[in-house]
Amino acid sequence: MKRRLARPRGTRDFLPGAMAKRRFAELRFRNVAERWGYGEIATPAFEPLDLFTIKSGEAIKDEIYSFTDRGGRALALRPELTAPVMRVYANELQSAPKPLKFYYFGDCFRYERPQSGRYRQFWQFGVELIGSERPEADAEVIALAQHMLRSLGLEAKIHVGSLDVLRAVFCELDDETCALAMRLIDKGDFDRLQELPHGDTAISIIEAPDPLSEAQSVASIDHLLQVLELLDTLAIAYDVDFGIARGLEYYTGIVFEAYAHDLGAQNQVLGGGAYRLAHLFGGDDVPATGFGIGFDRIMRAVTVHGEEPPRIIVVPTKDARIYALGIADELRAHVSTDVDVMGRTVRAQLTYANSASFDFAVIIGKSEMQTSKLTLRNLRTGEQESLCVQEIIDRVLSYT
RNA sequence: GCCGAGGUGGGGUAGCAUGGUAAUCCUAUGGCCCUGUGGAGGCCACGACGCGGGUUCGAAUCUCGCCCUCGGCCCCA
């Protein structure tokens, strides 16, 4: 066997069919974001390694693609996009008028064990609203998240919680125990959580029929209540869920997630919250709210199929090959058009047209060249008619 | 890093606990039968034992290590 280069572990190739689906979803997301007044932002594929260790701690070095360049700089392929966006803010946008609203779509890289819905190169679509910590800002971002999912026909309810409550419950504990508690909650491991101090309190709040009133007894949840009221106004369906832990210390209050069913262990398709990060990167202590959508997981959860536009193949006889190129050019100005590049006979060209699922063949031979009336063959029905180029274009474009 | 299940032409497979033909069949692809009309059929071509070591006269088959895929754990910014 020939020597073959394998695709790097945890990466994927996307063939045209898959890409059409991905582009379709991407376009929907972009349209929604733009209609909500968010502008696209793009950042480098690699950044200083520090950008990510400052945000997430030294431990993430193990899960990151990092390298030293020839100038001795410690760099990393981006494992996520929130930190880069906040770096941009800290670098050059601190005095821009607030709020700032950005969306992004890009690939990220993590050095992890690949498994279902988890790859080493994966795509994130996300949104950041920078400059406000008011309930209106949080509600807008959550509503936007819901509209994004809806744009692909996903009616996943967004789970909304507040870290204020869990933090109030565990405030007396040392950092380590508190972090453990957060992790157990995130995993839903209530058995082990129960053994921690105040674990039972947390469980009773999370599992209460009316978690809001339970939570009210341990912390002020006015902000959350206001957000929820706004979501009601915006007709956004949500579940109050104080079991959303997101243990990272930069989250400031509201947190939310969305899940897709039947996706196995990696079923979280969206996650976000209110946070403060810019000051870690040398900026001011600006508040922000954002979320990231796991694009690849969304693609597994959703079935999208764009309308396939009609496709023409120009089928010339041997004598008409040159002439046919000119015709193809005219057709291409309006319709997807192919011409044979294999030197095939008419019969073989039509065989190919059939197996490649073309909709129409434009057959051109001596008689067509003389009369300028081309033969349009509907490959589905076998019907043929004699038409000029413009008539062909009209006929094909009106075909559904 | 850990546990489990798997890797045979481009895709799908037979063969493997009982080592032994130049590795089976389907499909796809290219060509021909068929010099201007497709979908069928026939013929031809193409093309694989994940990689490396060991045992053996002989390994797809037994054995060891590694790689990769899938499901799960850890982690999840």
GROMACS .gro file of C-alpha atoms (C1' of nucleotides) in nm:
model
  477
    1MET     CA    1   0.000   0.000   0.000
    2LYS     CA    2   0.106   0.352  -0.069
    3ARG     CA    3   0.234   0.546   0.222
    4ARG     CA    4  -0.054   0.744   0.355
    5LEU     CA    5  -0.066   1.046   0.580
    6ALA     CA    6  -0.326   1.013   0.845
    7ARG     CA    7  -0.544   1.298   0.954
    8PRO     CA    8  -0.426   1.423   1.293
    9ARG     CA    9  -0.607   1.271   1.582
   10GLY     CA   10  -0.925   1.444   1.687
   11THR     CA   11  -0.964   1.634   1.360
   12ARG     CA   12  -1.214   1.585   1.082
   13ASP     CA   13  -1.246   1.640   0.710
   14PHE     CA   14  -1.565   1.801   0.593
   15LEU     CA   15  -1.684   1.703   0.248
   16PRO     CA   16  -1.912   1.928   0.044
   17GLY     CA   17  -2.231   1.776   0.180
   18ALA     CA   18  -2.126   1.833   0.540
   19MET     CA   19  -1.997   2.179   0.464
   20ALA     CA   20  -2.325   2.281   0.305
   21LYS     CA   21  -2.499   2.185   0.627
   22ARG     CA   22  -2.245   2.368   0.840
   23ARG     CA   23  -2.258   2.681   0.627
   24PHE     CA   24  -2.633   2.677   0.644
   25ALA     CA   25  -2.628   2.671   1.024
   26GLU     CA   26  -2.351   2.927   1.042
   27LEU     CA   27  -2.545   3.163   0.819
   28ARG     CA   28  -2.854   3.134   1.037
   29PHE     CA   29  -2.650   3.218   1.346
   30ARG     CA   30  -2.487   3.513   1.177
   31ASN     CA   31  -2.820   3.649   1.061
   32VAL     CA   32  -2.967   3.632   1.409
   33ALA     CA   33  -2.663   3.794   1.568
   34GLU     CA   34  -2.657   4.074   1.311
   35ARG     CA   35  -3.027   4.141   1.356
   36TRP     CA   36  -2.967   4.183   1.727
   37GLY     CA   37  -2.702   4.443   1.652
   38TYR     CA   38  -2.393   4.232   1.711
   39GLY     CA   39  -2.092   4.279   1.488
   40GLU     CA   40  -1.848   4.009   1.387
   41ILE     CA   41  -1.506   4.001   1.546
   42ALA     CA   42  -1.212   3.779   1.455
   43THR     CA   43  -0.895   3.718   1.652
   44PRO     CA   44  -0.576   3.523   1.579
   45ALA     CA   45  -0.571   3.146   1.579
   46PHE     CA   46  -0.281   3.160   1.822
   47GLU     CA   47  -0.223   3.387   2.117
   48PRO     CA   48   0.026   3.424   2.398
   49LEU     CA   49  -0.002   3.119   2.620
   50ASP     CA   50  -0.041   3.352   2.917
   51LEU     CA   51  -0.375   3.476   2.790
   52PHE     CA   52  -0.526   3.139   2.869
   53THR     CA   53  -0.334   3.051   3.182
   54ILE     CA   54  -0.425   3.386   3.336
   55LYS     CA   55  -0.789   3.319   3.269
   56SER     CA   56  -0.809   2.953   3.358
   57GLY     CA   57  -0.504   2.863   3.562
   58GLU     CA   58  -0.178   2.682   3.497
   59ALA     CA   59  -0.352   2.347   3.481
   60ILE     CA   60  -0.495   2.412   3.137
   61LYS     CA   61  -0.147   2.393   2.990
   62ASP     CA   62  -0.203   2.019   2.983
   63GLU     CA   63  -0.509   2.057   2.764
   64ILE     CA   64  -0.379   2.311   2.521
   65TYR     CA   65  -0.174   2.305   2.204
   66SER     CA   66   0.118   2.525   2.295
   67PHE     CA   67   0.460   2.583   2.145
   68THR     CA   68   0.755   2.814   2.154
   69ASP     CA   69   0.821   3.005   1.834
   70ARG     CA   70   1.163   3.086   1.693
   71GLY     CA   71   1.169   3.408   1.888
   72GLY     CA   72   1.128   3.219   2.213
   73ARG     CA   73   0.767   3.331   2.265
   74ALA     CA   74   0.531   3.094   2.445
   75LEU     CA   75   0.225   3.069   2.222
   76ALA     CA   76  -0.089   2.860   2.221
   77LEU     CA   77  -0.358   2.768   1.972
   78ARG     CA   78  -0.669   2.923   2.116
   79PRO     CA   79  -0.876   2.681   2.323
   80GLU     CA   80  -1.169   2.921   2.340
   81LEU     CA   81  -1.267   3.265   2.221
   82THR     CA   82  -1.387   3.464   2.519
   83ALA     CA   83  -1.037   3.541   2.642
   84PRO     CA   84  -0.916   3.664   2.301
   85VAL     CA   85  -1.218   3.889   2.264
   86MET     CA   86  -1.162   4.039   2.608
   87ARG     CA   87  -0.795   4.083   2.519
   88VAL     CA   88  -0.904   4.288   2.219
   89TYR     CA   89  -1.123   4.493   2.447
   90ALA     CA   90  -0.840   4.553   2.693
   91ASN     CA   91  -0.598   4.635   2.412
   92GLU     CA   92  -0.798   4.883   2.214
   93LEU     CA   93  -1.162   4.924   2.300
   94GLN     CA   94  -1.179   5.044   2.657
   95SER     CA   95  -1.282   5.391   2.556
   96ALA     CA   96  -1.526   5.281   2.289
   97PRO     CA   97  -1.891   5.367   2.356
   98LYS     CA   98  -2.066   5.100   2.560
   99PRO     CA   99  -2.219   4.859   2.521
  100LEU     CA  100  -2.000   4.667   2.282
  101LYS     CA  101  -2.167   4.375   2.109
  102PHE     CA  102  -1.963   4.115   1.929
  103TYR     CA  103  -2.018   3.778   1.778
  104TYR     CA  104  -1.759   3.535   1.650
  105PHE     CA  105  -1.734   3.205   1.473
  106GLY     CA  106  -1.404   3.024   1.471
  107ASP     CA  107  -1.214   2.707   1.531
  108CYS     CA  108  -1.055   2.631   1.867
  109PHE     CA  109  -0.809   2.365   1.971
  110ARG     CA  110  -0.778   2.151   2.279
  111TYR     CA  111  -0.541   1.868   2.347
  112GLU     CA  112  -0.790   1.622   2.487
  113ARG     CA  113  -0.897   1.267   2.442
  114PRO     CA  114  -1.140   1.273   2.150
  115GLN     CA  115  -1.479   1.118   2.205
  116SER     CA  116  -1.836   1.164   2.104
  117GLY     CA  117  -1.896   1.532   2.032
  118ARG     CA  118  -1.546   1.624   2.140
  119TYR     CA  119  -1.264   1.694   1.900
  120ARG     CA  120  -0.921   1.850   1.912
  121GLN     CA  121  -1.023   2.107   1.657
  122PHE     CA  122  -1.376   2.227   1.707
  123TRP     CA  123  -1.584   2.532   1.622
  124GLN     CA  124  -1.746   2.781   1.851
  125PHE     CA  125  -2.006   3.038   1.771
  126GLY     CA  126  -2.032   3.293   2.046
  127VAL     CA  127  -2.146   3.630   2.156
  128GLU     CA  128  -2.015   3.883   2.407
  129LEU     CA  129  -2.196   4.190   2.534
  130ILE     CA  130  -1.944   4.415   2.707
  131GLY     CA  131  -2.010   4.710   2.934
  132SER     CA  132  -2.325   4.637   3.127
  133GLU     CA  133  -2.409   4.430   3.430
  134ARG     CA  134  -2.772   4.523   3.435
  135PRO     CA  135  -3.047   4.261   3.413
  136GLU     CA  136  -3.136   4.396   3.069
  137ALA     CA  137  -2.794   4.292   2.941
  138ASP     CA  138  -2.812   3.941   3.086
  139ALA     CA  139  -3.166   3.894   2.961
  140GLU     CA  140  -3.074   4.013   2.614
  141VAL     CA  141  -2.790   3.767   2.585
  142ILE     CA  142  -2.999   3.476   2.710
  143ALA     CA  143  -3.279   3.571   2.474
  144LEU     CA  144  -3.031   3.590   2.189
  145ALA     CA  145  -2.904   3.244   2.278
  146GLN     CA  146  -3.255   3.109   2.263
  147HIS     CA  147  -3.319   3.273   1.926
  148MET     CA  148  -2.999   3.124   1.789
  149LEU     CA  149  -3.111   2.774   1.882
  150ARG     CA  150  -3.458   2.843   1.750
  151SER     CA  151  -3.316   2.956   1.418
  152LEU     CA  152  -3.215   2.595   1.363
  153GLY     CA  153  -3.537   2.453   1.492
  154LEU     CA  154  -3.402   2.359   1.834
  155GLU     CA  155  -3.645   2.431   2.113
  156ALA     CA  156  -3.406   2.355   2.396
  157LYS     CA  157  -3.502   2.532   2.714
  158ILE     CA  158  -3.225   2.740   2.859
  159HIS     CA  159  -3.133   2.657   3.215
  160VAL     CA  160  -3.071   2.975   3.408
  161GLY     CA  161  -2.912   2.999   3.749
  162SER     CA  162  -2.713   3.230   3.967
  163LEU     CA  163  -2.382   3.158   4.128
  164ASP     CA  164  -2.470   3.399   4.409
  165VAL     CA  165  -2.683   3.134   4.567
  166LEU     CA  166  -2.431   2.851   4.564
  167ARG     CA  167  -2.158   3.084   4.677
  168ALA     CA  168  -2.370   3.203   4.967
  169VAL     CA  169  -2.434   2.844   5.069
  170PHE     CA  170  -2.070   2.749   5.061
  171CYS     CA  171  -1.920   3.084   5.160
  172GLU     CA  172  -1.776   2.957   5.488
  173LEU     CA  173  -1.587   2.675   5.326
  174ASP     CA  174  -1.226   2.697   5.220
  175ASP     CA  175  -1.156   2.747   4.851
  176GLU     CA  176  -1.070   2.386   4.788
  177THR     CA  177  -1.383   2.240   4.941
  178CYS     CA  178  -1.591   2.504   4.773
  179ALA     CA  179  -1.440   2.414   4.436
  180LEU     CA  180  -1.510   2.048   4.501
  181ALA     CA  181  -1.869   2.127   4.587
  182MET     CA  182  -1.908   2.321   4.264
  183ARG     CA  183  -1.768   2.033   4.065
  184LEU     CA  184  -1.998   1.781   4.227
  185ILE     CA  185  -2.298   2.000   4.159
  186ASP     CA  186  -2.194   2.042   3.800
  187LYS     CA  187  -2.175   1.666   3.765
  188GLY     CA  188  -2.497   1.610   3.951
  189ASP     CA  189  -2.320   1.385   4.200
  190PHE     CA  190  -2.550   1.459   4.491
  191ASP     CA  191  -2.447   1.150   4.685
  192ARG     CA  192  -2.099   1.282   4.741
  193LEU     CA  193  -2.223   1.639   4.769
  194GLN     CA  194  -2.439   1.538   5.061
  195GLU     CA  195  -2.127   1.449   5.259
  196LEU     CA  196  -1.991   1.804   5.236
  197PRO     CA  197  -2.086   2.075   5.482
  198HIS     CA  198  -2.400   2.254   5.360
  199GLY     CA  199  -2.427   2.003   5.080
  200ASP     CA  200  -2.778   1.915   5.188
  201THR     CA  201  -2.876   2.281   5.181
  202ALA     CA  202  -2.757   2.313   4.824
  203ILE     CA  203  -2.940   1.999   4.723
  204SER     CA  204  -3.263   2.112   4.881
  205ILE     CA  205  -3.248   2.437   4.687
  206ILE     CA  206  -3.158   2.275   4.355
  207GLU     CA  207  -3.425   2.009   4.382
  208ALA     CA  208  -3.696   2.224   4.535
  209PRO     CA  209  -4.025   2.246   4.347
  210ASP     CA  210  -3.992   2.621   4.374
  211PRO     CA  211  -3.618   2.683   4.382
  212LEU     CA  212  -3.656   3.059   4.372
  213SER     CA  213  -3.829   3.085   4.707
  214GLU     CA  214  -3.585   2.838   4.859
  215ALA     CA  215  -3.291   3.036   4.726
  216GLN     CA  216  -3.432   3.357   4.861
  217SER     CA  217  -3.362   3.241   5.214
  218VAL     CA  218  -2.986   3.216   5.160
  219ALA     CA  219  -2.906   3.501   4.921
  220SER     CA  220  -3.049   3.802   4.748
  221ILE     CA  221  -3.172   3.699   4.407
  222ASP     CA  222  -3.324   4.030   4.301
  223HIS     CA  223  -3.103   4.048   3.997
  224LEU     CA  224  -3.202   3.701   3.883
  225LEU     CA  225  -3.569   3.778   3.937
  226GLN     CA  226  -3.541   4.085   3.721
  227VAL     CA  227  -3.369   3.890   3.447
  228LEU     CA  228  -3.640   3.626   3.459
  229GLU     CA  229  -3.910   3.890   3.440
  230LEU     CA  230  -3.749   4.030   3.127
  231LEU     CA  231  -3.726   3.683   2.978
  232ASP     CA  232  -4.097   3.637   3.043
  233THR     CA  233  -4.160   3.960   2.857
  234LEU     CA  234  -3.947   3.841   2.569
  235ALA     CA  235  -4.132   3.509   2.560
  236ILE     CA  236  -3.817   3.314   2.631
  237ALA     CA  237  -3.874   2.974   2.786
  238TYR     CA  238  -3.633   2.887   3.066
  239ASP     CA  239  -3.584   2.659   3.361
  240VAL     CA  240  -3.449   2.797   3.685
  241ASP     CA  241  -3.159   2.573   3.772
  242PHE     CA  242  -2.928   2.644   4.060
  243GLY     CA  243  -2.736   2.331   3.971
  244ILE     CA  244  -2.537   2.518   3.708
  245ALA     CA  245  -2.202   2.550   3.875
  246ARG     CA  246  -1.943   2.674   3.623
  247GLY     CA  247  -1.688   2.692   3.900
  248LEU     CA  248  -1.472   2.957   3.743
  249GLU     CA  249  -1.421   3.251   3.969
  250TYR     CA  250  -1.459   3.514   3.700
  251TYR     CA  251  -1.831   3.443   3.666
  252THR     CA  252  -2.016   3.708   3.858
  253GLY     CA  253  -2.373   3.591   3.891
  254ILE     CA  254  -2.605   3.482   3.615
  255VAL     CA  255  -2.503   3.159   3.445
  256PHE     CA  256  -2.691   2.957   3.186
  257GLU     CA  257  -2.661   2.645   2.979
  258ALA     CA  258  -2.859   2.453   2.721
  259TYR     CA  259  -2.859   2.083   2.648
  260ALA     CA  260  -2.962   1.867   2.361
  261HIS     CA  261  -3.107   1.526   2.430
  262ASP     CA  262  -2.977   1.205   2.279
  263LEU     CA  263  -2.627   1.336   2.251
  264GLY     CA  264  -2.460   1.105   2.499
  265ALA     CA  265  -2.219   1.236   2.755
  266GLN     CA  266  -2.137   1.556   2.570
  267ASN     CA  267  -2.486   1.700   2.555
  268GLN     CA  268  -2.420   2.058   2.657
  269VAL     CA  269  -2.451   2.264   2.342
  270LEU     CA  270  -2.440   2.612   2.489
  271GLY     CA  271  -2.300   2.776   2.797
  272GLY     CA  272  -2.254   3.128   2.920
  273GLY     CA  273  -2.291   3.380   3.193
  274ALA     CA  274  -2.199   3.717   3.332
  275TYR     CA  275  -1.831   3.765   3.402
  276ARG     CA  276  -1.544   4.004   3.456
  277LEU     CA  277  -1.223   3.925   3.275
  278ALA     CA  278  -1.080   4.237   3.114
  279HIS     CA  279  -0.893   4.346   3.424
  280LEU     CA  280  -0.694   4.023   3.414
  281PHE     CA  281  -0.560   4.127   3.075
  282GLY     CA  282  -0.465   4.480   3.175
  283GLY     CA  283  -0.800   4.642   3.106
  284ASP     CA  284  -1.053   4.806   3.333
  285ASP     CA  285  -1.289   4.595   3.539
  286VAL     CA  286  -1.567   4.605   3.285
  287PRO     CA  287  -1.863   4.369   3.324
  288ALA     CA  288  -1.970   4.147   3.038
  289THR     CA  289  -2.212   3.871   2.953
  290GLY     CA  290  -2.165   3.613   2.682
  291PHE     CA  291  -2.213   3.261   2.568
  292GLY     CA  292  -2.052   3.007   2.344
  293ILE     CA  293  -2.228   2.754   2.127
  294GLY     CA  294  -2.057   2.423   2.064
  295PHE     CA  295  -2.108   2.431   1.690
  296ASP     CA  296  -2.012   2.070   1.632
  297ARG     CA  297  -2.249   1.947   1.897
  298ILE     CA  298  -2.526   2.158   1.752
  299MET     CA  299  -2.462   1.998   1.416
  300ARG     CA  300  -2.517   1.657   1.569
  301ALA     CA  301  -2.839   1.763   1.733
  302VAL     CA  302  -2.996   1.933   1.438
  303THR     CA  303  -3.109   1.817   1.098
  304VAL     CA  304  -3.082   2.092   0.843
  305HIS     CA  305  -3.109   2.057   0.472
  306GLY     CA  306  -3.092   2.358   0.249
  307GLU     CA  307  -3.281   2.372  -0.076
  308GLU     CA  308  -3.059   2.234  -0.347
  309PRO     CA  309  -3.050   2.474  -0.639
  310PRO     CA  310  -3.089   2.314  -0.982
  311ARG     CA  311  -2.774   2.204  -1.163
  312ILE     CA  312  -2.708   2.188  -1.534
  313ILE     CA  313  -2.453   1.982  -1.718
  314VAL     CA  314  -2.363   2.083  -2.071
  315VAL     CA  315  -2.323   1.774  -2.289
  316PRO     CA  316  -2.150   1.841  -2.621
  317THR     CA  317  -2.075   1.603  -2.901
  318LYS     CA  318  -1.717   1.577  -3.011
  319ASP     CA  319  -1.757   1.856  -3.269
  320ALA     CA  320  -1.929   2.092  -3.031
  321ARG     CA  321  -1.688   2.088  -2.738
  322ILE     CA  322  -1.540   2.432  -2.800
  323TYR     CA  323  -1.875   2.588  -2.881
  324ALA     CA  324  -2.020   2.435  -2.565
  325LEU     CA  325  -1.770   2.615  -2.344
  326GLY     CA  326  -1.913   2.948  -2.453
  327ILE     CA  327  -2.266   2.829  -2.381
  328ALA     CA  328  -2.160   2.704  -2.039
  329ASP     CA  329  -2.018   3.045  -1.959
  330GLU     CA  330  -2.348   3.212  -2.043
  331LEU     CA  331  -2.539   2.965  -1.830
  332ARG     CA  332  -2.301   3.000  -1.538
  333ALA     CA  333  -2.387   3.362  -1.500
  334HIS     CA  334  -2.720   3.237  -1.364
  335VAL     CA  335  -2.714   2.866  -1.284
  336SER     CA  336  -2.465   2.609  -1.154
  337THR     CA  337  -2.327   2.456  -1.472
  338ASP     CA  338  -2.080   2.176  -1.538
  339VAL     CA  339  -1.905   2.069  -1.856
  340ASP     CA  340  -1.732   1.742  -1.926
  341VAL     CA  341  -1.358   1.740  -1.864
  342MET     CA  342  -1.312   1.365  -1.910
  343GLY     CA  343  -1.331   1.347  -2.287
  344ARG     CA  344  -1.639   1.130  -2.263
  345THR     CA  345  -1.885   1.037  -2.530
  346VAL     CA  346  -2.236   1.179  -2.514
  347ARG     CA  347  -2.361   0.852  -2.376
  348ALA     CA  348  -2.097   0.842  -2.107
  349GLN     CA  349  -2.161   1.205  -2.020
  350LEU     CA  350  -2.528   1.132  -1.966
  351THR     CA  351  -2.447   0.827  -1.760
  352TYR     CA  352  -2.232   1.047  -1.543
  353ALA     CA  353  -2.500   1.317  -1.528
  354ASN     CA  354  -2.740   1.061  -1.397
  355SER     CA  355  -2.519   0.916  -1.129
  356ALA     CA  356  -2.406   1.263  -1.021
  357SER     CA  357  -2.768   1.376  -0.981
  358PHE     CA  358  -2.781   1.664  -1.222
  359ASP     CA  359  -3.124   1.811  -1.292
  360PHE     CA  360  -3.079   1.916  -1.653
  361ALA     CA  361  -2.855   1.836  -1.944
  362VAL     CA  362  -2.804   2.082  -2.228
  363ILE     CA  363  -2.712   1.871  -2.526
  364ILE     CA  364  -2.520   2.042  -2.802
  365GLY     CA  365  -2.423   1.895  -3.137
  366LYS     CA  366  -2.398   2.005  -3.499
  367SER     CA  367  -2.766   2.081  -3.544
  368GLU     CA  368  -2.779   2.286  -3.224
  369MET     CA  369  -2.476   2.487  -3.334
  370GLN     CA  370  -2.643   2.568  -3.664
  371THR     CA  371  -2.978   2.674  -3.524
  372SER     CA  372  -2.862   2.820  -3.191
  373LYS     CA  373  -3.149   2.623  -3.041
  374LEU     CA  374  -3.007   2.393  -2.775
  375THR     CA  375  -3.157   2.071  -2.649
  376LEU     CA  376  -3.263   2.098  -2.286
  377ARG     CA  377  -3.322   1.758  -2.131
  378ASN     CA  378  -3.490   1.722  -1.796
  379LEU     CA  379  -3.298   1.436  -1.642
  380ARG     CA  380  -3.572   1.352  -1.398
  381THR     CA  381  -3.848   1.313  -1.654
  382GLY     CA  382  -3.657   1.262  -1.976
  383GLU     CA  383  -3.851   1.543  -2.147
  384GLN     CA  384  -3.660   1.740  -2.407
  385GLU     CA  385  -3.720   2.071  -2.576
  386SER     CA  386  -3.535   2.294  -2.814
  387LEU     CA  387  -3.460   2.634  -2.662
  388CYS     CA  388  -3.224   2.928  -2.682
  389VAL     CA  389  -2.989   3.008  -2.395
  390GLN     CA  390  -3.215   3.265  -2.232
  391GLU     CA  391  -3.512   3.031  -2.245
  392ILE     CA  392  -3.305   2.760  -2.083
  393ILE     CA  393  -3.206   2.990  -1.802
  394ASP     CA  394  -3.566   3.092  -1.741
  395ARG     CA  395  -3.686   2.735  -1.754
  396VAL     CA  396  -3.424   2.606  -1.512
  397LEU     CA  397  -3.452   2.890  -1.264
  398SER     CA  398  -3.827   2.843  -1.239
  399TYR     CA  399  -3.779   2.470  -1.184
  400THR     CA  400  -3.842   2.345  -0.836
  401G      C1'  401  -0.393   0.950   3.172
  402C      C1'  402  -0.785   0.531   3.275
  403C      C1'  403  -1.186   0.140   3.133
  404G      C1'  404  -1.446  -0.118   2.737
  405A      C1'  405  -1.535  -0.243   2.203
  406G      C1'  406  -1.308  -0.236   1.746
  407G      C1'  407  -0.937  -0.161   1.286
  408U      C1'  408  -0.932  -0.661   0.603
  409G      C1'  409  -0.946  -0.238  -0.128
  410G      C1'  410  -1.286   0.439  -0.152
  411G      C1'  411  -1.747   0.222   0.134
  412G      C1'  412  -1.958  -0.254   0.321
  413U      C1'  413  -1.790  -0.754   0.416
  414A      C1'  414  -1.597  -1.337   0.429
  415G      C1'  415  -1.180  -1.558   0.639
  416C      C1'  416  -0.937  -1.549   1.234
  417A      C1'  417  -1.044  -1.969   1.905
  418U      C1'  418  -0.887  -2.552   1.418
  419G      C1'  419  -0.178  -2.062   1.114
  420G      C1'  420  -0.093  -2.326   0.488
  421U      C1'  421  -0.373  -2.147  -0.264
  422A      C1'  422  -0.130  -1.507  -0.563
  423A      C1'  423  -0.735  -1.325   0.049
  424U      C1'  424  -1.396  -1.386  -0.056
  425C      C1'  425  -1.819  -1.140  -0.222
  426C      C1'  426  -2.107  -0.678  -0.287
  427U      C1'  427  -2.064  -0.179  -0.403
  428A      C1'  428  -1.807   0.250  -0.578
  429U      C1'  429  -1.456   0.438  -0.940
  430G      C1'  430  -1.211   0.432  -1.463
  431G      C1'  431  -1.261   0.202  -1.949
  432C      C1'  432  -1.504  -0.098  -2.333
  433C      C1'  433  -1.939  -0.347  -2.560
  434C      C1'  434  -2.242   0.155  -2.733
  435U      C1'  435  -1.888   0.697  -3.342
  436G      C1'  436  -2.551   1.246  -3.074
  437U      C1'  437  -2.923   1.063  -2.570
  438G      C1'  438  -2.864   0.848  -1.898
  439G      C1'  439  -3.057   0.497  -1.517
  440A      C1'  440  -3.018  -0.205  -1.697
  441G      C1'  441  -2.675  -0.589  -1.836
  442G      C1'  442  -2.195  -0.811  -1.977
  443C      C1'  443  -1.658  -0.778  -1.994
  444C      C1'  444  -1.188  -0.555  -1.838
  445A      C1'  445  -0.914  -0.257  -1.503
  446C      C1'  446  -0.829  -0.051  -1.026
  447G      C1'  447  -0.777  -0.159  -0.531
  448A      C1'  448  -0.695  -0.394   0.139
  449C      C1'  449  -0.504  -0.755   0.601
  450G      C1'  450  -0.352   0.000   1.079
  451C      C1'  451   0.219   0.013   1.209
  452G      C1'  452   0.640  -0.240   1.409
  453G      C1'  453   0.871  -0.652   1.667
  454G      C1'  454   0.828  -1.185   1.827
  455U      C1'  455   0.693  -1.728   1.763
  456U      C1'  456   0.694  -2.046   1.310
  457C      C1'  457   0.921  -2.378   0.736
  458G      C1'  458   0.492  -2.051   0.683
  459A      C1'  459   0.098  -1.521   1.030
  460A      C1'  460  -0.492  -1.147   0.824
  461U      C1'  461  -0.514  -1.567   1.181
  462C      C1'  462  -0.103  -1.680   1.773
  463U      C1'  463   0.186  -1.310   2.084
  464C      C1'  464   0.392  -0.816   2.253
  465G      C1'  465   0.426  -0.291   2.191
  466C      C1'  466   0.246   0.132   1.947
  467C      C1'  467  -0.106   0.413   1.640
  468C      C1'  468  -0.603   0.518   1.517
  469U      C1'  469  -1.159   0.493   1.555
  470C      C1'  470  -1.604   0.441   1.858
  471G      C1'  471  -1.853   0.456   2.363
  472G      C1'  472  -1.755   0.599   2.866
  473C      C1'  473  -1.429   0.806   3.290
  474C      C1'  474  -1.103   1.223   3.429
  475C      C1'  475  -1.119   1.726   3.272
  476C      C1'  476  -1.417   2.076   3.067
  477A      C1'  477  -1.171   2.741   3.000
   0.00000   0.00000   0.00000
